[in-house]
mmCIF file of C-alpha atoms and ligand atoms in Angstrom:
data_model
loop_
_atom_site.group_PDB
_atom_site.id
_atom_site.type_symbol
_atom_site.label_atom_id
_atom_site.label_comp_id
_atom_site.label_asym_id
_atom_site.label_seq_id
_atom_site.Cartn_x
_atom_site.Cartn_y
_atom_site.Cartn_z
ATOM 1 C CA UNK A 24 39.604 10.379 -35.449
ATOM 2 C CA UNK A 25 42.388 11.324 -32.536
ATOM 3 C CA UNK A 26 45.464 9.956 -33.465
ATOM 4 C CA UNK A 27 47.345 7.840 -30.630
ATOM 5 C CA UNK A 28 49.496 10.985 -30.081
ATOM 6 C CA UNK A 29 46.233 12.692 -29.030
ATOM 7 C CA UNK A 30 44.205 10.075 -27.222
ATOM 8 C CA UNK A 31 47.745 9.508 -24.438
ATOM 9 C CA UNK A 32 47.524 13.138 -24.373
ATOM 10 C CA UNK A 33 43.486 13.211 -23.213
ATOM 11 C CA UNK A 34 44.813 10.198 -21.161
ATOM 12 C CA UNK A 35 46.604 12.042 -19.087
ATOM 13 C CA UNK A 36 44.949 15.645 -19.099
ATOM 14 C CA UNK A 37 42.057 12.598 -17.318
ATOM 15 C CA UNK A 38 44.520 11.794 -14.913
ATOM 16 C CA UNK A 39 45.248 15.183 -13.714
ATOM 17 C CA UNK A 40 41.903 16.129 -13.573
ATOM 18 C CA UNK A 41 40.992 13.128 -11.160
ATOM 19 C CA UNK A 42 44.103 13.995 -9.188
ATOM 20 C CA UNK A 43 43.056 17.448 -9.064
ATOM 21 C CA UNK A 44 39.676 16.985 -8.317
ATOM 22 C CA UNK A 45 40.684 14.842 -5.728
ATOM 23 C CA UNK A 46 43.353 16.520 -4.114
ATOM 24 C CA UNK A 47 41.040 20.087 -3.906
ATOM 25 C CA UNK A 48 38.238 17.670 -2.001
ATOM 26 C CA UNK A 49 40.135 17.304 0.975
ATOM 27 C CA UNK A 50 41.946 21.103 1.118
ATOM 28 C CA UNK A 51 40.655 22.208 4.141
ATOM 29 C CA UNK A 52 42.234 25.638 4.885
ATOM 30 C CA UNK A 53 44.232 28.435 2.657
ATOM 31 C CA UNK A 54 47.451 27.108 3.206
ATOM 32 C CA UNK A 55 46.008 23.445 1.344
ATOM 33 C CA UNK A 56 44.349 25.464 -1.338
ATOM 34 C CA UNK A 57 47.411 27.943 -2.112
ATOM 35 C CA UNK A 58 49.265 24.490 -2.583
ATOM 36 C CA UNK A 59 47.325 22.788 -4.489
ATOM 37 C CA UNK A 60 46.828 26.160 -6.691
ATOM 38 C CA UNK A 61 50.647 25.592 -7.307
ATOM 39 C CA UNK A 62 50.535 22.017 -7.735
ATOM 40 C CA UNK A 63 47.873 22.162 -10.314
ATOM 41 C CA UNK A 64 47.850 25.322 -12.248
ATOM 42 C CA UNK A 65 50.684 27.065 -10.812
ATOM 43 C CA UNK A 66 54.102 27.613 -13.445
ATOM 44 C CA UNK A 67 54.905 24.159 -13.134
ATOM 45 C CA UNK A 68 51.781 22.575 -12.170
ATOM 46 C CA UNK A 69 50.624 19.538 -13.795
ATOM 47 C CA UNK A 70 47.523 21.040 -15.781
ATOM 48 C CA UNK A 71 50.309 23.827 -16.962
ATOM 49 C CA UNK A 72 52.562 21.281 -18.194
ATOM 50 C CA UNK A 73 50.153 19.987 -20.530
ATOM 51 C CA UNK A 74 49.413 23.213 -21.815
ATOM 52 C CA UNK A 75 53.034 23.520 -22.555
ATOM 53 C CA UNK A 76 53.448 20.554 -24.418
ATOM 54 C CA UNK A 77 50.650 20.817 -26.452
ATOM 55 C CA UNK A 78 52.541 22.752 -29.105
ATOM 56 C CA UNK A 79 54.652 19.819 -29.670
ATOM 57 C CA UNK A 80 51.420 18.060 -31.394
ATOM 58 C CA UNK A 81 50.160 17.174 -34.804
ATOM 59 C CA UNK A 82 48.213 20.761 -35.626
ATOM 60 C CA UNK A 83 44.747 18.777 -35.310
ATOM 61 C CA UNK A 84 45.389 16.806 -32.079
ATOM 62 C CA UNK A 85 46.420 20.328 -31.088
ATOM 63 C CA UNK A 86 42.986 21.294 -31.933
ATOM 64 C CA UNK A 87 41.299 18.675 -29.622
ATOM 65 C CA UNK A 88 43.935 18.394 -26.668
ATOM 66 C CA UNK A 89 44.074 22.002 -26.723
ATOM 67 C CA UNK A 90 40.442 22.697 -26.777
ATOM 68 C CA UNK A 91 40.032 20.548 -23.535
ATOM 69 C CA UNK A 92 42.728 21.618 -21.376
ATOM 70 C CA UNK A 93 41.755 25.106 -21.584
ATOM 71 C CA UNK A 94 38.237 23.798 -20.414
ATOM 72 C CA UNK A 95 39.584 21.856 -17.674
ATOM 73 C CA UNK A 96 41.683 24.836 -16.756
ATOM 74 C CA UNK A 97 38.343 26.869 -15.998
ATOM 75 C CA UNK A 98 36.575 24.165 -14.605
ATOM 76 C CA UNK A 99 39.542 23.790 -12.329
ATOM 77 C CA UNK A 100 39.815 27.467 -11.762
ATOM 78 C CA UNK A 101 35.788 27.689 -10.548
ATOM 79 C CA UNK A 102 36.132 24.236 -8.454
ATOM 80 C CA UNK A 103 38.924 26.378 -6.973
ATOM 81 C CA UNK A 104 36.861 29.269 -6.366
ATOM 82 C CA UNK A 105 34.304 27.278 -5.295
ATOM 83 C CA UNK A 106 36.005 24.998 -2.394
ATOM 84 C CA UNK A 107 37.581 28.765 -1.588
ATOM 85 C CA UNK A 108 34.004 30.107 -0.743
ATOM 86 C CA UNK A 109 32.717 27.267 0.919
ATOM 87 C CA UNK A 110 35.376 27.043 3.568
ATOM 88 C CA UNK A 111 35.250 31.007 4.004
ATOM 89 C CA UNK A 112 31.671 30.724 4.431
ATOM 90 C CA UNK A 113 32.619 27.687 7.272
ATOM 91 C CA UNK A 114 30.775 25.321 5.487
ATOM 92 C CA UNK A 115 33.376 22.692 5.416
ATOM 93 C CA UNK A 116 34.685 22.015 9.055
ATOM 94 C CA UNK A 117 38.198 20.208 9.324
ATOM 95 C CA UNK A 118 36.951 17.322 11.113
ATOM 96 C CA UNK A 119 39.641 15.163 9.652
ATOM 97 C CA UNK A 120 38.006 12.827 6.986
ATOM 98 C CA UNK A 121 34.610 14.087 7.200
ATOM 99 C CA UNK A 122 33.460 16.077 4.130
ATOM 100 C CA UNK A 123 30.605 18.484 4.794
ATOM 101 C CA UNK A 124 29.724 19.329 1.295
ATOM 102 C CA UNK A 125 29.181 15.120 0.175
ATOM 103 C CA UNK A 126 25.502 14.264 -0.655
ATOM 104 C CA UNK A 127 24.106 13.104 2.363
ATOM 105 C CA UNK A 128 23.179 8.812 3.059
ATOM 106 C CA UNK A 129 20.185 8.377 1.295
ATOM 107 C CA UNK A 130 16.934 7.600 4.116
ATOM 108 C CA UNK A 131 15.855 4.019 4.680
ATOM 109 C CA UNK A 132 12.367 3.879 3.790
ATOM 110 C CA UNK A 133 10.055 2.558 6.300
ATOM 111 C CA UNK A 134 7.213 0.142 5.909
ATOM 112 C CA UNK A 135 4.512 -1.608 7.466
ATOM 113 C CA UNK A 136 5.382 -4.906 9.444
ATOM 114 C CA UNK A 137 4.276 -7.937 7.795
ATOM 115 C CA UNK A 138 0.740 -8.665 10.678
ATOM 116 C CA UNK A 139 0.142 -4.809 10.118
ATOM 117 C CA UNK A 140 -0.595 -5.475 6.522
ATOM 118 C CA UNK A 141 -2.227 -8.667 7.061
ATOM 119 C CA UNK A 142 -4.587 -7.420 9.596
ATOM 120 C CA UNK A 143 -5.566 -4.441 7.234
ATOM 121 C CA UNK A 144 -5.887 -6.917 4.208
ATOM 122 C CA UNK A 145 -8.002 -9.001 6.524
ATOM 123 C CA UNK A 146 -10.806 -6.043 7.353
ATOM 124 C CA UNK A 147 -10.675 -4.486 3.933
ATOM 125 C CA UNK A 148 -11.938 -8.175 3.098
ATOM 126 C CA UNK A 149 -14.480 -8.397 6.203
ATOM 127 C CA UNK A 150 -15.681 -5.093 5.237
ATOM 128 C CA UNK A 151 -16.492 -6.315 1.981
ATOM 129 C CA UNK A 152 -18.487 -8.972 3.272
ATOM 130 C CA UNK A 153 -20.717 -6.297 5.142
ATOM 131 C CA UNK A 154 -18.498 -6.300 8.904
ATOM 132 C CA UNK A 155 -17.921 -3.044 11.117
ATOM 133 C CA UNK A 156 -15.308 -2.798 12.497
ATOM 134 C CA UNK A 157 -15.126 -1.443 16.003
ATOM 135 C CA UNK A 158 -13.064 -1.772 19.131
ATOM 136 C CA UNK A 159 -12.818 -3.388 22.228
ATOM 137 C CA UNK A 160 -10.504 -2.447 25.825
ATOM 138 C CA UNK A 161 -7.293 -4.337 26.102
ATOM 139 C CA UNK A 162 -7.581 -4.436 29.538
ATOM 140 C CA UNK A 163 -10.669 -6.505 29.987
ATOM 141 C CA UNK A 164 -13.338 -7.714 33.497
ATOM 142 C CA UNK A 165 -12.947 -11.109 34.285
ATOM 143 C CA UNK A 166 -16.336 -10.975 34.096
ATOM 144 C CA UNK A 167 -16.369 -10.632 29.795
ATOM 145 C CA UNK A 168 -13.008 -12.358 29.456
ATOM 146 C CA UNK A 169 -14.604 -15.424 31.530
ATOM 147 C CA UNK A 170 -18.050 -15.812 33.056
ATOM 148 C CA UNK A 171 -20.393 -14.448 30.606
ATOM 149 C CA UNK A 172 -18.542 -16.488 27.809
ATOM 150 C CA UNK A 173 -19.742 -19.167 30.106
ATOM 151 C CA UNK A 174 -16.452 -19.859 31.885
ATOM 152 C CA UNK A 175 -16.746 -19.781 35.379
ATOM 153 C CA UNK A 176 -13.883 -19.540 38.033
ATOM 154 C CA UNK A 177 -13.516 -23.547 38.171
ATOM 155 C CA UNK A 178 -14.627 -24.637 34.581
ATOM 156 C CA UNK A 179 -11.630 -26.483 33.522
ATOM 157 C CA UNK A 180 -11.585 -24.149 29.780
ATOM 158 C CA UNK A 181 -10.064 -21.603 31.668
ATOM 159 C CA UNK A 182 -7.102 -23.678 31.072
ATOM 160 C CA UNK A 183 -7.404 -22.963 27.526
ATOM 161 C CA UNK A 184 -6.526 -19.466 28.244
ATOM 162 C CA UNK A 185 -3.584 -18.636 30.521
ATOM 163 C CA UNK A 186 -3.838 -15.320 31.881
ATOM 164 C CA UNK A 187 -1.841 -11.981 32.838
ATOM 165 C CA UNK A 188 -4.031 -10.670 35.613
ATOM 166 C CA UNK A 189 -3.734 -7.256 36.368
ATOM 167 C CA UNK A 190 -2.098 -7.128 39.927
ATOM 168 C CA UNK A 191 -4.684 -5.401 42.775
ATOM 169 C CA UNK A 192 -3.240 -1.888 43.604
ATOM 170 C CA UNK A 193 -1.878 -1.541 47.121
ATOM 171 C CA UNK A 194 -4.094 -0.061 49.274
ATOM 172 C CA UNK A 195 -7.259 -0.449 46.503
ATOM 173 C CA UNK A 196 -9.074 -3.728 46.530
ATOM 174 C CA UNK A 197 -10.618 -3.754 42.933
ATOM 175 C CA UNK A 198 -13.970 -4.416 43.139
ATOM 176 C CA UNK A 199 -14.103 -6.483 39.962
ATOM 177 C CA UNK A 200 -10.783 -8.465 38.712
ATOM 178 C CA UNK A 201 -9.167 -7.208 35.702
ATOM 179 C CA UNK A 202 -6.677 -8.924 33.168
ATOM 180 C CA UNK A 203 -5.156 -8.568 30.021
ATOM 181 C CA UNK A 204 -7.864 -10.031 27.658
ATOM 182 C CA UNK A 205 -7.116 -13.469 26.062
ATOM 183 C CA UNK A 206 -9.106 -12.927 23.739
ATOM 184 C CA UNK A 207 -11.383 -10.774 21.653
ATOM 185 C CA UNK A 208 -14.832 -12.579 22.489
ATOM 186 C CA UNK A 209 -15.412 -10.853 25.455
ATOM 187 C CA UNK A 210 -16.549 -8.096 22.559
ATOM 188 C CA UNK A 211 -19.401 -10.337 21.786
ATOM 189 C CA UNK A 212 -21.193 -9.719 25.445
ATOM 190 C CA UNK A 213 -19.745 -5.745 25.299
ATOM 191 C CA UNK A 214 -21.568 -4.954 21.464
ATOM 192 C CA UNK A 215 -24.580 -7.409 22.410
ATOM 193 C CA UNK A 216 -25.214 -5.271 25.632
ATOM 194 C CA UNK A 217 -25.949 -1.984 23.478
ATOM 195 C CA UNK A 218 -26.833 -3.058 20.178
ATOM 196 C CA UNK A 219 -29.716 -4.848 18.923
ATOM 197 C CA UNK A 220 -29.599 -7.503 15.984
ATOM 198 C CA UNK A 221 -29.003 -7.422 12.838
ATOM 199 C CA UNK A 222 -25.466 -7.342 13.950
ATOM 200 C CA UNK A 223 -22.637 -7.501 11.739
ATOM 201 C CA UNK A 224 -19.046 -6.673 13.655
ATOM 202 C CA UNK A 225 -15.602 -7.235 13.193
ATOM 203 C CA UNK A 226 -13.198 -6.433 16.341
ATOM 204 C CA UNK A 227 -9.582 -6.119 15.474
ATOM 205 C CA UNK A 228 -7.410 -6.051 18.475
ATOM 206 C CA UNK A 229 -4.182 -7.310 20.507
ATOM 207 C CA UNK A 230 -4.213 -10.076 23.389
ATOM 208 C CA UNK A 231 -2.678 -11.727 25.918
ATOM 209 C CA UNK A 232 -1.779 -14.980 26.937
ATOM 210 C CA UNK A 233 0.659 -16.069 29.812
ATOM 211 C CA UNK A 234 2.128 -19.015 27.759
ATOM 212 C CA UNK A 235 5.352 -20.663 26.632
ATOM 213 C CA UNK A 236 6.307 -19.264 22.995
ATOM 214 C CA UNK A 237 6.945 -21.605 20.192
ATOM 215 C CA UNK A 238 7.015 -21.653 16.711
ATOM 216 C CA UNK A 239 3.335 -21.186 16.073
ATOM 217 C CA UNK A 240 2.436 -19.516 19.656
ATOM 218 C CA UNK A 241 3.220 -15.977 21.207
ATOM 219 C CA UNK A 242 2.488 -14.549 24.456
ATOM 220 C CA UNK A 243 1.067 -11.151 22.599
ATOM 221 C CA UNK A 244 -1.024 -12.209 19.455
ATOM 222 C CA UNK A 245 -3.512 -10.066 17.515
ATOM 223 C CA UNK A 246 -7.393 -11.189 16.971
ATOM 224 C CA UNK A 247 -10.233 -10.170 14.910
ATOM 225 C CA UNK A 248 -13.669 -11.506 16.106
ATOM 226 C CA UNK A 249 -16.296 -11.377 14.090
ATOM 227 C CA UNK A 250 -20.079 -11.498 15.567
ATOM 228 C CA UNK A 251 -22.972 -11.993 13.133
ATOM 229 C CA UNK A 252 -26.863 -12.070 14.855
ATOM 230 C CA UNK A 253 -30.124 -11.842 12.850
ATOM 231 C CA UNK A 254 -33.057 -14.105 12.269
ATOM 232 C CA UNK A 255 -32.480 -17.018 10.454
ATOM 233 C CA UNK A 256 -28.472 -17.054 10.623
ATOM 234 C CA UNK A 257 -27.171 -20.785 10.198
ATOM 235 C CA UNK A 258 -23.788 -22.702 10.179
ATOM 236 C CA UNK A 259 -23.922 -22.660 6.526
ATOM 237 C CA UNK A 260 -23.679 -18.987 6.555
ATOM 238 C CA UNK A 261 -20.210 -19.231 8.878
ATOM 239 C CA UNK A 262 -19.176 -21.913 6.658
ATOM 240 C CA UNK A 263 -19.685 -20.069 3.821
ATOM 241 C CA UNK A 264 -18.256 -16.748 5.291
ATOM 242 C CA UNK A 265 -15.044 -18.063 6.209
ATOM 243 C CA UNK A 266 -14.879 -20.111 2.881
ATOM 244 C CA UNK A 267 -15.331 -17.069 1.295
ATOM 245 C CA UNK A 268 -12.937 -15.361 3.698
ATOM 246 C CA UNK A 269 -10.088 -17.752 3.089
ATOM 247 C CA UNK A 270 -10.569 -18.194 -0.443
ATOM 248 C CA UNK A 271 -10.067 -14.015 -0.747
ATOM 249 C CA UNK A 272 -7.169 -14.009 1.744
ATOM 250 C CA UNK A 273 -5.326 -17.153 0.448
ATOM 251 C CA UNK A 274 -6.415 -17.467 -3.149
ATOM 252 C CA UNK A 275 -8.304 -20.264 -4.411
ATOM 253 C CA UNK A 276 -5.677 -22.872 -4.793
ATOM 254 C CA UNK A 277 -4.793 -22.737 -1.281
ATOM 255 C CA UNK A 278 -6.437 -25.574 0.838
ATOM 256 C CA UNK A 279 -8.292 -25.157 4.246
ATOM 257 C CA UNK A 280 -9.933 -27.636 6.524
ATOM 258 C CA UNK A 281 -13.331 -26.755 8.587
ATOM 259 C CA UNK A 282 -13.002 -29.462 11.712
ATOM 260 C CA UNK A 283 -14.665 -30.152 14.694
ATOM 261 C CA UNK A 284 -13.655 -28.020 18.152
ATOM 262 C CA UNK A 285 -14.707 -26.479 21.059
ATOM 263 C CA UNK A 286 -15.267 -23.355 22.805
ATOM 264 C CA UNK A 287 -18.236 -23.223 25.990
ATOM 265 C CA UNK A 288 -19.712 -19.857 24.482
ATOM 266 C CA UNK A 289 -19.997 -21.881 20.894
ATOM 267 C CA UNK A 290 -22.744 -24.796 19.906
ATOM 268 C CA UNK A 291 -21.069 -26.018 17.663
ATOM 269 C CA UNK A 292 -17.909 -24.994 17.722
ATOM 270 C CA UNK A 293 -15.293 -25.579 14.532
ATOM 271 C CA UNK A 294 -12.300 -24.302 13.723
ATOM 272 C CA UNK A 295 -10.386 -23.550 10.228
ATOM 273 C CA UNK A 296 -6.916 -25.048 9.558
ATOM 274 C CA UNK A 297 -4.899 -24.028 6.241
ATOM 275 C CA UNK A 298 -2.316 -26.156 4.930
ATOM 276 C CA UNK A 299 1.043 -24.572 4.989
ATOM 277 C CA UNK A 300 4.597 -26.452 4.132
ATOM 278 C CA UNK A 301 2.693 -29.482 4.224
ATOM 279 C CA UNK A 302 1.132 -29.417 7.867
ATOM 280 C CA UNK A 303 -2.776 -27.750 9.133
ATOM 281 C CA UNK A 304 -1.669 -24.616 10.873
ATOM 282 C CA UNK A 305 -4.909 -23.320 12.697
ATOM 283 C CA UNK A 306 -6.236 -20.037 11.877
ATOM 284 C CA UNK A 307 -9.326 -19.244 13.549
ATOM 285 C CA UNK A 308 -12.081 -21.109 16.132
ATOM 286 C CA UNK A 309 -15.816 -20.403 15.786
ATOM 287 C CA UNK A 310 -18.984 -21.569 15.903
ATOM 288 C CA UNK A 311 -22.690 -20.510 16.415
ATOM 289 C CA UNK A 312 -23.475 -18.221 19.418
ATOM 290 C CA UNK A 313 -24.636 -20.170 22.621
ATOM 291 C CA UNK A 314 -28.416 -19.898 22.730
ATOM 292 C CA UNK A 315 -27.804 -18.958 26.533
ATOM 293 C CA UNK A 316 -25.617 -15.566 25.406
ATOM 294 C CA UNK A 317 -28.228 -14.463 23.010
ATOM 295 C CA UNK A 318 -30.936 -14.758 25.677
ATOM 296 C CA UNK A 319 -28.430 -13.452 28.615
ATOM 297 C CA UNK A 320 -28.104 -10.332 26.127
ATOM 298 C CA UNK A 321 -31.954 -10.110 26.790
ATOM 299 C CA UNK A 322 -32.969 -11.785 23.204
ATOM 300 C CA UNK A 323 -34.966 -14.630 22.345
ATOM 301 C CA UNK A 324 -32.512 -17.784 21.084
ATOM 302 C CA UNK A 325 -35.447 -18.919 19.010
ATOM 303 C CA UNK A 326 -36.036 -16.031 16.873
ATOM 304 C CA UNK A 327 -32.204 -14.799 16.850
ATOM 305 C CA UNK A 328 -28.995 -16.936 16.147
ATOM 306 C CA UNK A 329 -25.921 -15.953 15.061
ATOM 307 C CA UNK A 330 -22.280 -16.975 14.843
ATOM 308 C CA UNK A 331 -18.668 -15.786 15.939
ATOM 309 C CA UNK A 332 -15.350 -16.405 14.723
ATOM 310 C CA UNK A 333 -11.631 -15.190 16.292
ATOM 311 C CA UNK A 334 -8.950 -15.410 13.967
ATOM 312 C CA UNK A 335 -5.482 -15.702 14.373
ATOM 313 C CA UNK A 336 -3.557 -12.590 12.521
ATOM 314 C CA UNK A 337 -0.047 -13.925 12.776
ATOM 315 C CA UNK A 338 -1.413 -17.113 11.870
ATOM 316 C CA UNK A 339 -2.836 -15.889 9.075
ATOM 317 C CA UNK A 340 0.673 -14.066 8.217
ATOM 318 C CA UNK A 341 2.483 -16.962 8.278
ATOM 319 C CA UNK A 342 1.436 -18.483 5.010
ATOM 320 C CA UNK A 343 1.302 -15.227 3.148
ATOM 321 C CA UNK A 344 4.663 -14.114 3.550
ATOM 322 C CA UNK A 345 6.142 -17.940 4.184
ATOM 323 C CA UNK A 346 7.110 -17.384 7.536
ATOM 324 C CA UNK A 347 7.277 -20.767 9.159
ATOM 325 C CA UNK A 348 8.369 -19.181 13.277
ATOM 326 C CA UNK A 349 5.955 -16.961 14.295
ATOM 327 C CA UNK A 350 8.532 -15.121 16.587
ATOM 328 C CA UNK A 351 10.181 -13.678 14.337
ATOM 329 C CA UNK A 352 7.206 -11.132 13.995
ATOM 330 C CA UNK A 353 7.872 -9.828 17.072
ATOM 331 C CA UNK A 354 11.807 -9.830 17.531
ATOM 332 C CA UNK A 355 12.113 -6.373 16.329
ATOM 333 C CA UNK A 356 14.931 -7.691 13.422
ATOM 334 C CA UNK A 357 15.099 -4.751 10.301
ATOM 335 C CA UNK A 358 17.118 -7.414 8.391
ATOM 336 C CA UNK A 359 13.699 -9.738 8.807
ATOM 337 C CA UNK A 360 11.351 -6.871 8.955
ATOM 338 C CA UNK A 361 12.883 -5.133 5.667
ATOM 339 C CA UNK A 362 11.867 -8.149 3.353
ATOM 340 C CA UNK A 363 8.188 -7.552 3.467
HETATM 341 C C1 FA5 B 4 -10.210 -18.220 20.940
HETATM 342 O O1 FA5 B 4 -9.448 -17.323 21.323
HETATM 343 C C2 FA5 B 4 -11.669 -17.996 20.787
HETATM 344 N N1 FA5 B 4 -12.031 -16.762 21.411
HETATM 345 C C3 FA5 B 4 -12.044 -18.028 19.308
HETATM 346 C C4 FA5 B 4 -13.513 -18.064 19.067
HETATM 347 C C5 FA5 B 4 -14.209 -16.894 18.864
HETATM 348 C C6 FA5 B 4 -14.188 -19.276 19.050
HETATM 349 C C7 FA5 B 4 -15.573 -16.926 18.631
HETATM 350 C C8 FA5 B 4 -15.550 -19.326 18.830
HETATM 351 C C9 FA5 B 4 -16.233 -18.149 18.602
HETATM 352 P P1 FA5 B 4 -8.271 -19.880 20.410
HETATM 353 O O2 FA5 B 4 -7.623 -19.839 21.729
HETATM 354 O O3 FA5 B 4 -8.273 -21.161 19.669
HETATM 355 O O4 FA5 B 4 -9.791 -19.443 20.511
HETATM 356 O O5 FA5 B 4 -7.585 -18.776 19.500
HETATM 357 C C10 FA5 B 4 -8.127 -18.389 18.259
HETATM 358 C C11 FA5 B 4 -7.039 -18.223 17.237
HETATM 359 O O6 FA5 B 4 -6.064 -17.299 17.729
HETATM 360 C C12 FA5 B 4 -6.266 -19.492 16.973
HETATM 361 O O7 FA5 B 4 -6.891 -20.242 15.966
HETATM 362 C C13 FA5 B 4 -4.937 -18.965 16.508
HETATM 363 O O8 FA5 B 4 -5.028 -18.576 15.156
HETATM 364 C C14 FA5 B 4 -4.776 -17.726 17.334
HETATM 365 N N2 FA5 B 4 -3.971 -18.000 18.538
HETATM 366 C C15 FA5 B 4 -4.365 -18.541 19.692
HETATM 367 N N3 FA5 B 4 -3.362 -18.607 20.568
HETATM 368 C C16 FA5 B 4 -2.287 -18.082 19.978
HETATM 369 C C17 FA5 B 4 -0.930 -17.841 20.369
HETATM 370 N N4 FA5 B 4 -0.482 -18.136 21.575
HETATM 371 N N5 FA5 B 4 -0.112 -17.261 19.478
HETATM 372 C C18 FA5 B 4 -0.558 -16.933 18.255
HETATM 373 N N6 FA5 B 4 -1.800 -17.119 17.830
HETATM 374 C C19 FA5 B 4 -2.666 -17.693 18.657
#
């Protein structure tokens, strides 16, 4: 056991050490090294002055004091030699206050953003269920955004879709209008017009809509459409795909709502609602595939039928992570962004 004699003696040879440590940190040139040799372990440098007085102690506290401060001594000496080197070698500049040789700032970590994860736990799902995935153009014809879907210039859906057209170049008159899609149905017409049924697709992809932003609306959202043609495909097998759907995204003790809507390239059309802080937020619209877009696609609506579904990712975000604005997704904030 040190005696109290010995342990004020370790006390202090601590002291000097954090001094010296200290001190020898910020010596940036010979002149602040040659000092603080003289301060520390020159003839009447603190560290000597220990050594001195240790022969006034018990013989065993000698023993342990002793022992140490000769330690510290060599440590001290090397630290010395050490800080020397570095600053011969230029390695520490004298940028006042700025200490070359610290450990660096550790690296913030990226990670995915919150809708990038949802969307890729969404198609690992609708791959499960038997989906492709595939993609679609962002910037989309009129023609598959609107008129094959079975909205015409004046049918009074178009107002269910605002849209960002894509200005005619000067000079150029585009022979078909453009836009930034709305949606991602116009995929349906694109797939149908070189593929033949059984079709099984999901279509992951960004669009557009020139719209007021609110809590549960953006003017950039993300989509996944699904389209599903074969013989013999009913509404109970969308009903039961986007039960299944939901149940695997949400978990079972979350509750959803299949209701009535409407959509001209749909008969019938529905759409799915999930209760979130005590309200329906809507996820998704679908329905079964207008008879007149299978047969437009060159297939007989008797034989083939199908349905299509385009969900809402951000939606869909919302209750996972318990995000109750939706623009905060899309505000670029790390101190939002980082708790996902
Ligand atoms: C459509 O876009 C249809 N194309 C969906 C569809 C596909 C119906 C196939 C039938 C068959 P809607 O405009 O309701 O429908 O949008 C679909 C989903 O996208 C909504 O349920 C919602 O989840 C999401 N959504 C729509 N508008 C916005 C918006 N401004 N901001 C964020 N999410 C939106």
């Amino acid at each position: 056991m040190p005696t109290n004699h010995d342990s004020l003696a370790l006390d202090n040879l601590a002291a000097v050490e954090s001094d010296a440590r200290r001190s020898l940190s910020v010596a940036e040139d010979e002149a602040a090294l040659e000092s603080w040799r003289t301060d520390v372990l020159g003839r009447s440098g603190t560290l000597t002055g220990i050594l001195r007085s240790i022969g006034a102690l018990d013989a065993d506290d000698r023993k342990i004091v002793g022992r140490r401060a000769n330690v510290l001594k060599n440590e001290l000496e090397e630290a010395f030699d050490e800080r020397r080197a570095l600053l011969a070698a230029g390695k520490i500049t004298d940028i006042a206050g700025v200490d070359v040789t610290l450990p660096g700032r550790p690296h913030r970590i990226g990670r995915l953003h919150p809708v990038t994860q949802t969307m890729r736990a969404v198609l690992e799902i609708l791959q499960r269920l038997g989906f492709a995935v595939i993609e679609g153009p962002e910037v989309e014809l009129d023609e598959y955004n609107f008129d094959r879907l079975r909205i015409p210039a004046d049918h009074p859906a178009r107002d269910m879709w605002d849209t960002f057209w894509i200005a005619e170049q000067e000079g150029r008159i585009a022979a078909r209008q453009t836009l930034l899609r709305t949606h991602t149905s116009p995929m349906q017409i694109r797939y149908l017009e070189g593929h033949e049924p059984p079709i099984r697709v999901a279509v992951p992809g960004r669009c557009y809509r020139y719209e007021a932003t609110d809590a549960t609306h953006e003017w950039m959202l993300q989509q996944v459409e699904l389209l599903a043609i074969d013989e013999g495909v009913s509404l109970a097998d969308l009903k039961g795909t986007l039960h299944e759907f939901a149940r695997q995204i949400f978990g079972s003790d979350t509750e959803v709502m299949l209701r009535n809507s409407y959509f001209p390239f749909v008969e019938p059309g529905v759409e799915l609602a999930v209760k979130f802080r005590g309200q329906w937020l809507e996820i998704l619209g679908a329905g079964m595939v207008h008879p007149e877009i299978i047969s437009a696609a060159g297939y007989d609506p008797e034989k083939y039928t199908g349905f299509a579904a385009g969900m809402g990712i951000e939606r869909i975000a919302m209750p996972l992570y318990g995000v109750d604005d939706i623009r905060n997704f899309y505000q670029n904030d790390l101190r939002f962004l980082s708790q996902f």
